[in-house]
Coordinates of C-alpha atoms and ligand atoms in Angstrom, one line a residue:
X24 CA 0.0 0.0 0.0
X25 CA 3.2 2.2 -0.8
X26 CA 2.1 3.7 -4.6
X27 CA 0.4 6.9 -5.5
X28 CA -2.1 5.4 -7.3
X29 CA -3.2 3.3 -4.7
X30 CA -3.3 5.6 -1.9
X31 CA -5.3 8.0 -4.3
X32 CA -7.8 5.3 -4.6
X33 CA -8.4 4.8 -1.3
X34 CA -8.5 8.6 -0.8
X35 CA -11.5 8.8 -3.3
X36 CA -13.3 5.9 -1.7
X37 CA -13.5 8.1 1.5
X38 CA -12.7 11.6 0.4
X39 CA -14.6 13.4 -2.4
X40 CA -12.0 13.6 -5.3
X41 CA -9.5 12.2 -3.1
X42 CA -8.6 15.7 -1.8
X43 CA -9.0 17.8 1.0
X44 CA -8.6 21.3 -0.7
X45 CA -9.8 21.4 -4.7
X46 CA -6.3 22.9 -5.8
X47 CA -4.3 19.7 -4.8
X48 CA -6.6 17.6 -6.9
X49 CA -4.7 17.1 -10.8
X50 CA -8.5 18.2 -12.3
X51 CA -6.8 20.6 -14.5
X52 CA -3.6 19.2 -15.3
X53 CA -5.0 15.1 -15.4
X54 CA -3.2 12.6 -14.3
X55 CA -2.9 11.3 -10.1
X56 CA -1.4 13.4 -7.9
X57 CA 1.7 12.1 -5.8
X58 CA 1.0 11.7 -1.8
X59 CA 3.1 13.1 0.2
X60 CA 5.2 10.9 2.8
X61 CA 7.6 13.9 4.1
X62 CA 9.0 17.1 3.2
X63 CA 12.6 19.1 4.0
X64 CA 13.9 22.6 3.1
X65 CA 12.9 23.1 -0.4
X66 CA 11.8 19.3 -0.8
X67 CA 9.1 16.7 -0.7
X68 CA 9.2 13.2 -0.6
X69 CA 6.4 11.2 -1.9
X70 CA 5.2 7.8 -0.9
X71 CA 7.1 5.9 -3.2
X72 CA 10.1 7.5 -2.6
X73 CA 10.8 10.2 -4.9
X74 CA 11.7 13.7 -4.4
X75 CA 10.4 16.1 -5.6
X76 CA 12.1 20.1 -5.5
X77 CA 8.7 21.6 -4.5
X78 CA 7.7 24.8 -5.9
X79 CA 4.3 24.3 -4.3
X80 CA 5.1 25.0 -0.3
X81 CA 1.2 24.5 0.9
X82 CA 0.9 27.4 -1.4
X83 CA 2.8 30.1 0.7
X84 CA 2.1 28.3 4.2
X85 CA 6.0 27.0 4.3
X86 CA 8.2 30.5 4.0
X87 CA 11.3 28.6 5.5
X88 CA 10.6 25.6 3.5
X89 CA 9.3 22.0 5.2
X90 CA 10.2 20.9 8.4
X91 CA 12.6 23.6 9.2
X92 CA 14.4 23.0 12.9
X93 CA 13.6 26.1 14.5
X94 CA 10.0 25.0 13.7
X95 CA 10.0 21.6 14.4
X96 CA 11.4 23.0 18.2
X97 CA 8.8 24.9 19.4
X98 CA 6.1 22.8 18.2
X99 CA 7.5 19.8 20.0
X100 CA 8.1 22.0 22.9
X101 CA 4.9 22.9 23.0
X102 CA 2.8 20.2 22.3
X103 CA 4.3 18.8 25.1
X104 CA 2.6 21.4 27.3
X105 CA -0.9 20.8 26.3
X106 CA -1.9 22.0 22.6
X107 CA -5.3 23.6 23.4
X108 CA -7.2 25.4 26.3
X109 CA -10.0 27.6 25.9
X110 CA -8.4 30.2 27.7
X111 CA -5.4 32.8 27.3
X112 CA -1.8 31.6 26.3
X113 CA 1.3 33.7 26.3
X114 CA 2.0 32.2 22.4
X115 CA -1.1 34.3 21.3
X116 CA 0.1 37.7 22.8
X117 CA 3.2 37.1 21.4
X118 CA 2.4 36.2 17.5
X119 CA 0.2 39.6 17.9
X120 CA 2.8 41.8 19.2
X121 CA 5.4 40.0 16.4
X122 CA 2.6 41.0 13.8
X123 CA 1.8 44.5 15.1
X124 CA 5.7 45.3 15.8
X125 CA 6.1 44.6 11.6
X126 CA 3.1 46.2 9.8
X127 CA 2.7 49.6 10.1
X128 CA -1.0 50.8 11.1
X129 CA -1.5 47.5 12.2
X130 CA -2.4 48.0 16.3
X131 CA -4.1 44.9 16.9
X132 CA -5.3 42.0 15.5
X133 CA -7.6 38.8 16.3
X134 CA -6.6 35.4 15.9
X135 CA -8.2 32.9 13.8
X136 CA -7.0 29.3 12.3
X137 CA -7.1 29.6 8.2
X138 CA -7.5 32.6 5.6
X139 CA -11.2 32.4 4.9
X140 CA -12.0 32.8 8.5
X141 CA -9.7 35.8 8.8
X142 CA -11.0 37.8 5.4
X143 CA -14.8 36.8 6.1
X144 CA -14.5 38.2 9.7
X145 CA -12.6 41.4 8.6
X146 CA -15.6 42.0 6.0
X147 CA -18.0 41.4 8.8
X148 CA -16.2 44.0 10.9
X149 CA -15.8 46.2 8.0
X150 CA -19.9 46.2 7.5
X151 CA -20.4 46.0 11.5
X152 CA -18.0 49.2 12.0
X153 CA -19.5 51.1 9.1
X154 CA -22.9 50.4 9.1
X155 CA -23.4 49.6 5.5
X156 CA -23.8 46.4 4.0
X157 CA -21.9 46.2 0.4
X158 CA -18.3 45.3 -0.3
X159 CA -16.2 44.8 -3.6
X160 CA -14.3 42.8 -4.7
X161 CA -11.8 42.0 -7.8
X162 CA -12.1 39.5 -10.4
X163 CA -9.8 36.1 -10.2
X164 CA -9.0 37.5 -6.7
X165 CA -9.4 35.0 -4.0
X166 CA -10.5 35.3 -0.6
X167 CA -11.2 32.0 0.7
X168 CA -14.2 30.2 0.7
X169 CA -16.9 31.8 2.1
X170 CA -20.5 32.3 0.6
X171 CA -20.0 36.1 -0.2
X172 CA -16.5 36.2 -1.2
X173 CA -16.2 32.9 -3.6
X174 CA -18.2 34.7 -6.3
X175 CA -15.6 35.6 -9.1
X176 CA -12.9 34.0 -7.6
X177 CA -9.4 32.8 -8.6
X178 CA -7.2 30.0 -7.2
X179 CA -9.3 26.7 -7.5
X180 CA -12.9 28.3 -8.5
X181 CA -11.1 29.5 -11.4
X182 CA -9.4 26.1 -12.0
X183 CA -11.9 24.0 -12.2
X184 CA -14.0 26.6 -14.4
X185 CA -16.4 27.9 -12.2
X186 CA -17.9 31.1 -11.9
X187 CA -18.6 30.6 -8.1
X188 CA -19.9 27.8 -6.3
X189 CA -23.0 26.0 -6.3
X190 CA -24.9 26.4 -2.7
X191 CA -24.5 29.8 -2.3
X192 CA -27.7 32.0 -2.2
X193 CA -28.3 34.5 -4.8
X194 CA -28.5 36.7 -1.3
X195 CA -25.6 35.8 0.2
X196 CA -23.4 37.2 -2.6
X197 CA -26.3 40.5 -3.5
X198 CA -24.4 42.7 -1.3
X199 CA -20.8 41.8 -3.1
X200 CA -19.4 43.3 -6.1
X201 CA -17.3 42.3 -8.4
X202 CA -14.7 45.1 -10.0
X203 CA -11.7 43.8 -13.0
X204 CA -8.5 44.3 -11.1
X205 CA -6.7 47.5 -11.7
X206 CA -9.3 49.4 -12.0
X207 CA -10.8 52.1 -9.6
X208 CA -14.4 51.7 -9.2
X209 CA -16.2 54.7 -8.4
X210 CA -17.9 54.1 -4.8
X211 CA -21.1 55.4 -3.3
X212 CA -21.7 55.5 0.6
X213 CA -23.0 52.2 0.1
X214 CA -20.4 50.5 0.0
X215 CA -18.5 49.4 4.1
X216 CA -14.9 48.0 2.6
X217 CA -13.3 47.2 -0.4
X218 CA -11.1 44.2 -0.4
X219 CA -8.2 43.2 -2.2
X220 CA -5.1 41.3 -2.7
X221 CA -2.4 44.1 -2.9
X222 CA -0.8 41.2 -5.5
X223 CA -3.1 39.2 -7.3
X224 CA -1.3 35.9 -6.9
X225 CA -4.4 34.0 -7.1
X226 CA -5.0 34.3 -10.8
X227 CA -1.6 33.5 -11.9
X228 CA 0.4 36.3 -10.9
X229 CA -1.1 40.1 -11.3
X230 CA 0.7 43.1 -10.2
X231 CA -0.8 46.2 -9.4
X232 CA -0.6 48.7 -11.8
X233 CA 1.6 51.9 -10.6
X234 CA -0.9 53.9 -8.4
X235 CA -4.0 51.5 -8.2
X236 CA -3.4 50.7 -4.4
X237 CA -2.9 54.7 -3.6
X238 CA -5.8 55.5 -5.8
X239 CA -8.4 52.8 -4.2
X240 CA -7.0 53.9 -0.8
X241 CA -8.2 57.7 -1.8
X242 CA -11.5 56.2 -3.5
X243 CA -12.6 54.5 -0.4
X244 CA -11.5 57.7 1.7
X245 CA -13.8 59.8 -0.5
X246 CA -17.0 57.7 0.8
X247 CA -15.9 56.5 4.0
X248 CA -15.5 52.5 3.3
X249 CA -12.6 51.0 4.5
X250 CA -9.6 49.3 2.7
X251 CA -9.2 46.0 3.1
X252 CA -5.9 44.3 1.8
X253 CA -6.0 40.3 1.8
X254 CA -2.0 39.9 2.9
X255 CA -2.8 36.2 3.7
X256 CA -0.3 35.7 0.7
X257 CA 1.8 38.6 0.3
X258 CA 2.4 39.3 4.1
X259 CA 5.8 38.9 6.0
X260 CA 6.6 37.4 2.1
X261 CA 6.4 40.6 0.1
X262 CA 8.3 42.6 2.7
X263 CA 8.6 42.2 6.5
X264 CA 5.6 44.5 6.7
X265 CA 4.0 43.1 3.9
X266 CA 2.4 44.8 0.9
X267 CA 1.8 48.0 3.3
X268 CA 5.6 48.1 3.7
X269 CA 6.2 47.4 0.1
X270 CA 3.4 49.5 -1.8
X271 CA 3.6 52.5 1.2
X272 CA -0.3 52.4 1.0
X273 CA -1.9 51.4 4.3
X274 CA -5.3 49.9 4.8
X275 CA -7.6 50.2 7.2
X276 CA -8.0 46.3 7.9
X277 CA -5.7 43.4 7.0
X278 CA -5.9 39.8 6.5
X279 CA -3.5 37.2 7.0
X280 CA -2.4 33.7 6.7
X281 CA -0.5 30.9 5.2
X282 CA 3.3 32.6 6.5
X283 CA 2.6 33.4 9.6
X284 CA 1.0 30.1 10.9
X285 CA 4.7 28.3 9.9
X286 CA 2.7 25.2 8.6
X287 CA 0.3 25.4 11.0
X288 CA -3.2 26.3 10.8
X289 CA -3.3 30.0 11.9
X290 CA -5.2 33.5 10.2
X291 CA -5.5 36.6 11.7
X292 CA -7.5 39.8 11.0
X293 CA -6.4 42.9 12.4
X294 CA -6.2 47.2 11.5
X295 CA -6.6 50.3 14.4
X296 CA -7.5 50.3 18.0
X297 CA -10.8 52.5 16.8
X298 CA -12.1 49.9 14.1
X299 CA -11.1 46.5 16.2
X300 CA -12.8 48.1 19.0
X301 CA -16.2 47.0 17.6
X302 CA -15.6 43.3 17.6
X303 CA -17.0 41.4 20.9
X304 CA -16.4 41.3 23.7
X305 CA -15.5 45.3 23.3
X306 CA -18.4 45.6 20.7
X307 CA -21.4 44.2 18.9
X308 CA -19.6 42.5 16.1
X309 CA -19.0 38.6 17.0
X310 CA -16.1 36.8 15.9
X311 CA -15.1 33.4 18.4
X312 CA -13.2 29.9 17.3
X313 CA -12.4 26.8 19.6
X314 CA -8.7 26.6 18.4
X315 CA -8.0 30.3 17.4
X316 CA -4.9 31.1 19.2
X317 CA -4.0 27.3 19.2
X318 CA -0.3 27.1 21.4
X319 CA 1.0 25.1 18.5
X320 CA 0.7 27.6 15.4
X321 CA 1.7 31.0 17.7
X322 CA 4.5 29.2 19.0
X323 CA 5.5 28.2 14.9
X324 CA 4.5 31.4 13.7
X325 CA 6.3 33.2 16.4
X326 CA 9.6 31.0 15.3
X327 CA 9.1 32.3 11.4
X328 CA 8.5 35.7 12.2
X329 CA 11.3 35.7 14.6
X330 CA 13.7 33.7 12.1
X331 CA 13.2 36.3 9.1
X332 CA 15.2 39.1 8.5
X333 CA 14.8 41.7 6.0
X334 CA 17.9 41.0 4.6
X335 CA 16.4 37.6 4.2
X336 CA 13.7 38.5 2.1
X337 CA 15.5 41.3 0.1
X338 CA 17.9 38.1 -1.0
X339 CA 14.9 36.1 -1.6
X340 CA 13.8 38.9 -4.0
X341 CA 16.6 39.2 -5.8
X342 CA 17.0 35.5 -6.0
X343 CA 13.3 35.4 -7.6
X344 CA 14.0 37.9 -9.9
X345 CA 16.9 35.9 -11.3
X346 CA 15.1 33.2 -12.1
X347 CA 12.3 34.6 -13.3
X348 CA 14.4 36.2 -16.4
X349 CA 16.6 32.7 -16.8
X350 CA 13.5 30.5 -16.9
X351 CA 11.9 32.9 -19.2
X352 CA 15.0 33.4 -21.6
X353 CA 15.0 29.4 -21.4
X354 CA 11.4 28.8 -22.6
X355 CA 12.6 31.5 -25.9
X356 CA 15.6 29.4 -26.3
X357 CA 13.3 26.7 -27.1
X358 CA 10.7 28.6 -29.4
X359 CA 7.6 29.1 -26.1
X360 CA 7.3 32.8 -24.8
X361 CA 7.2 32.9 -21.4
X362 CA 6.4 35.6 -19.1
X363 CA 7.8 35.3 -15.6
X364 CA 5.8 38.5 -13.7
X365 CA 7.5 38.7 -10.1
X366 CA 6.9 41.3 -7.0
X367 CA 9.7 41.0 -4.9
X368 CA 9.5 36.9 -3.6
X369 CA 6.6 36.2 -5.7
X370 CA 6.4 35.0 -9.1
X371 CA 4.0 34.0 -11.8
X372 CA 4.4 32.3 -15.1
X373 CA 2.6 33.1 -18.4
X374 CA 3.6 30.8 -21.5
X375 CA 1.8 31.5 -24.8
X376 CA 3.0 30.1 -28.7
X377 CA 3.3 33.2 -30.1
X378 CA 4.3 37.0 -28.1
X379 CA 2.5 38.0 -25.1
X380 CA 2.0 40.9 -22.8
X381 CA 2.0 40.6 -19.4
X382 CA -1.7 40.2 -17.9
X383 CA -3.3 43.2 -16.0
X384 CA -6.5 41.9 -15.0
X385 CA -8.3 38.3 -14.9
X386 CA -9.6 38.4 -18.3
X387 CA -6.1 38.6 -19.4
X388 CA -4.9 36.2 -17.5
X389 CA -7.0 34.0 -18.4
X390 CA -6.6 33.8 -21.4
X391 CA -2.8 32.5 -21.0
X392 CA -4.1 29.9 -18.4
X393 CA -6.2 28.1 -20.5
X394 CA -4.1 27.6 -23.8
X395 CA -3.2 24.0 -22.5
X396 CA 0.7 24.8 -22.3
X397 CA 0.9 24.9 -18.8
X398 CA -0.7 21.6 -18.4
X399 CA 2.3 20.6 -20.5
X400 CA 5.0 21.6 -18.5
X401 CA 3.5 20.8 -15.5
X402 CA 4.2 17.4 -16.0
X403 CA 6.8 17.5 -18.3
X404 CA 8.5 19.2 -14.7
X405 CA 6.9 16.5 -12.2
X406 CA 8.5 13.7 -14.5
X407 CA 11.9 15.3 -13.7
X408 CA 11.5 15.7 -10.2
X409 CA 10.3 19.0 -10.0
X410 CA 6.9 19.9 -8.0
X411 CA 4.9 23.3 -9.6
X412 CA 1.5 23.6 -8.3
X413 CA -1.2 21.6 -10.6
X414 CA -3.3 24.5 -12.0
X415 CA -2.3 27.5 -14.0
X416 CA -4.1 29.9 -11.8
X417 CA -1.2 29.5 -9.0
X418 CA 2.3 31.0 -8.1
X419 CA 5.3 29.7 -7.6
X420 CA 6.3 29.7 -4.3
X421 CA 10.2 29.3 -3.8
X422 CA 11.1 29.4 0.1
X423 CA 14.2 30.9 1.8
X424 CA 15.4 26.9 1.5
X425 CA 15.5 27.1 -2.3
X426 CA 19.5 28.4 -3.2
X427 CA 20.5 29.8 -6.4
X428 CA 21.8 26.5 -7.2
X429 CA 18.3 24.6 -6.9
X430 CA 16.9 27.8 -8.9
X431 CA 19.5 27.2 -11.7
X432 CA 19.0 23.7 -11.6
X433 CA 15.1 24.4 -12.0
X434 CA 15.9 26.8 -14.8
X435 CA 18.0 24.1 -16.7
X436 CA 15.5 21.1 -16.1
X437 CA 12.6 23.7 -17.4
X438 CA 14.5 24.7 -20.5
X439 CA 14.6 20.4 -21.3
X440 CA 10.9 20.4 -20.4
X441 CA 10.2 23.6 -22.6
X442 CA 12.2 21.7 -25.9
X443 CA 10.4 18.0 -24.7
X444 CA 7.2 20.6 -25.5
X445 CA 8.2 21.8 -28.6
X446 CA 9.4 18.5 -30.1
Ligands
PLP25 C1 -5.1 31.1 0.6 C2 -5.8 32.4 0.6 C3 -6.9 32.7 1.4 C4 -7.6 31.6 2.1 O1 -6.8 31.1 3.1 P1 -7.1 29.6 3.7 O2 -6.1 29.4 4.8 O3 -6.9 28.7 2.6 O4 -8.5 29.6 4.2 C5 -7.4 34.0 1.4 N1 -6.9 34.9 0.7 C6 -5.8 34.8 -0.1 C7 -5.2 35.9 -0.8 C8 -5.2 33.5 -0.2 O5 -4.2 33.3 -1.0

């Protein structure tokens, strides 16, 4: 009972698709996907025994890469203390002040354990502090899987070709709307928050257009909704302070994520004393979780926060950006344009037969998702030991474990891929 193919079997007997989360599924790339026995640094191992150089890190989850010591540590040390409560822990106060000490603006925040919990309670708040009802949002960006936020949405909705999601009343989504990225809608006083991902890095990679942040931020000033900025990818990645830092635009509520749990299931939602000031027990907007605050994921996410220096991430960056023009001059070598966007440690990757420009919106990208190249690749990669995520609507997410020699490697073993393609 050691192959891939058998323990995906006996996943879909018990688990719808065989999955736990659509995106890991191979729906749009076909094919089984490998299970996953272990993982270290910049690696995966799967149950048969291969490795695998893993571009996929739980989708931005891993920032040190798997299993990293200082990790490890203070989850075994504090599992052995008890790993849930129901009341106060030290761990929690100290992954809030961590967070609050890096992100300018950011005065407090509230702990909850995944993404969508974090971005659907920061809308809440945003409607329960402003008093109005409607929000927007951006095409092919994602915001987890709640009812009102799915609608339009990138990552695996986009994947597997769906507009939304089935079971979702026509009223829970009446009070969203849905704007193309990069460009300012004009707001009413109707409108509590508008939420976005200061990099759109679940459509592929988008990257805001010089002055779209600054100019939502003054949009939403003119009426009195609040910014929202869904840093549950780009935060403690894109800078220490996160797309604030990076973009020097500041919202008026954040969500978080994937880094800051260090593998562990962790979100947070947070902005000024003033607006955080409505949620219970201070004010009439309720928020609660069993395991929010869970010992385990503060103390990991305390030991990535901790570990990461600025200089780590400028590297990173740099690093990124390297690659990003070697993999693309290798795909041209061998006859496919590729595009490799990037935003300091994050990067996307366009491939298209003939030229390209470099997507600004869903619609765009889109169209470079679905021309069945990517599909190509992917596994053209995989066969060669080299782990991307299975859908073109994802980024590549390289960890501090992955060194320039992995990256060149990655960049040689694509540019065989690219002419196994064109053959
Ligand atoms: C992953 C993601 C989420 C959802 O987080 P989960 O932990 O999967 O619930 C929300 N927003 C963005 C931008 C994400 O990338």
């Amino acid at each position: 009972m050691s192959s891939n193919q058998a323990w995906f079997e006996r996943a879909q007997a018990v688990i719808p698709g065989g999955v736990d989360s659509p995106v890991r599924s191979f729906r749009s790339v076909g094919g089984t996907p490998y299970t996953v026995a272990s993982g270290r640094g910049a690696y995966v191992t799967d149950v048969e025994g291969n490795e695998y150089l893993d571009y996929v890190q739980s989708y931005g989850a891993s920032l040190l890469g798997h299993a990293h010591p200082v990790v490890v540590d203070v989850v075994r040390d504090a599992a052995i203390k008890g790993t849930t409560f129901g009341a106060p822990t030290p761990g929690e106060v100290l992954l809030a002040e961590a967070m609050v000490s890096r992100v300018r603006g950011l005065e407090q925040v509230r702990l909850v354990s995944s993404g969508t919990e974090a971005v659907m309670s920061a809308v809440r708040l945003a409607r329960g502090y402003t008093g109005r009802d409607k929000i927007v949002k951006f095409d092919g960006c994602y915001h987890g899987h709640s009812d009102a936020l799915l609608v339009a949405g990138g990552s695996g909705v986009a994947q597997m070709g769906l507009p939304g999601s089935a079971g979702v009343t026509a009223g829970a989504v009446a009070d969203t709307i849905v704007a193309p990225y990069n460009e300012v809608p004009t707001l009413n006083d109707s409108i509590a928050a508008v939420l976005v991902e200061p990099v759109a890095a679940n459509m592929n990679l988008v990257a805001p257009n010089p002055g779209f942040l600054a100019d939502l931020r003054a949009e939403c000033d003119r009426v009195g909704a609040l910014l929202i900025f869904d840093e549950v990818i780009t935060g403690f990645r894109l800078a220490i302070g996160g797309a604030e830092e990076f973009f020097s635009v500041t919202p008026d509520l954040w969500s978080f994520g994937k880094v800051i749990g260090g593998g562990l299931p962790v979100g947070a939602f947070g902005g000024s004393k003033k607006v955080l000031a409505s949620l219970a027990p201070l004010g009439p907007v309720y928020q609660a979780g069993t395991l929010s605050g869970n010992p385990l994921a503060t103390a990991a996410g305390v030991a990535v926060l901790d570990h990461v220096t600025i200089d780590d991430l400028a590297l990173l960056a740099g690093r990124v950006k390297n690659f990003a023009a070697d993999l693309e001059t290798a795909f041209r070598d061998a006859g496919i344009y590729a595009l490799a966007p990037n935003v300091g440690a994050l990067m996307g990757l366009y491939l298209s037969e003939g030229e390209a420009t470099v997507p600004r919106n869903f619609a765009e990208a889109k169209v470079l998702n679905e021309n069945g190249l990517y599909k190509r690749f992917f596994h053209a990669m995989l066969s060669r030991g080299v782990a991307l995520a299975p859908g073109a609507y994802e980024i590549f997410f390289i960890s501090l474990a992955h060194t320039v020699a992995e990256l060149e490697r990655t960049v040689s073993i694509a540019a065989d891929a690219a002419k196994e393609m064109t053959a």
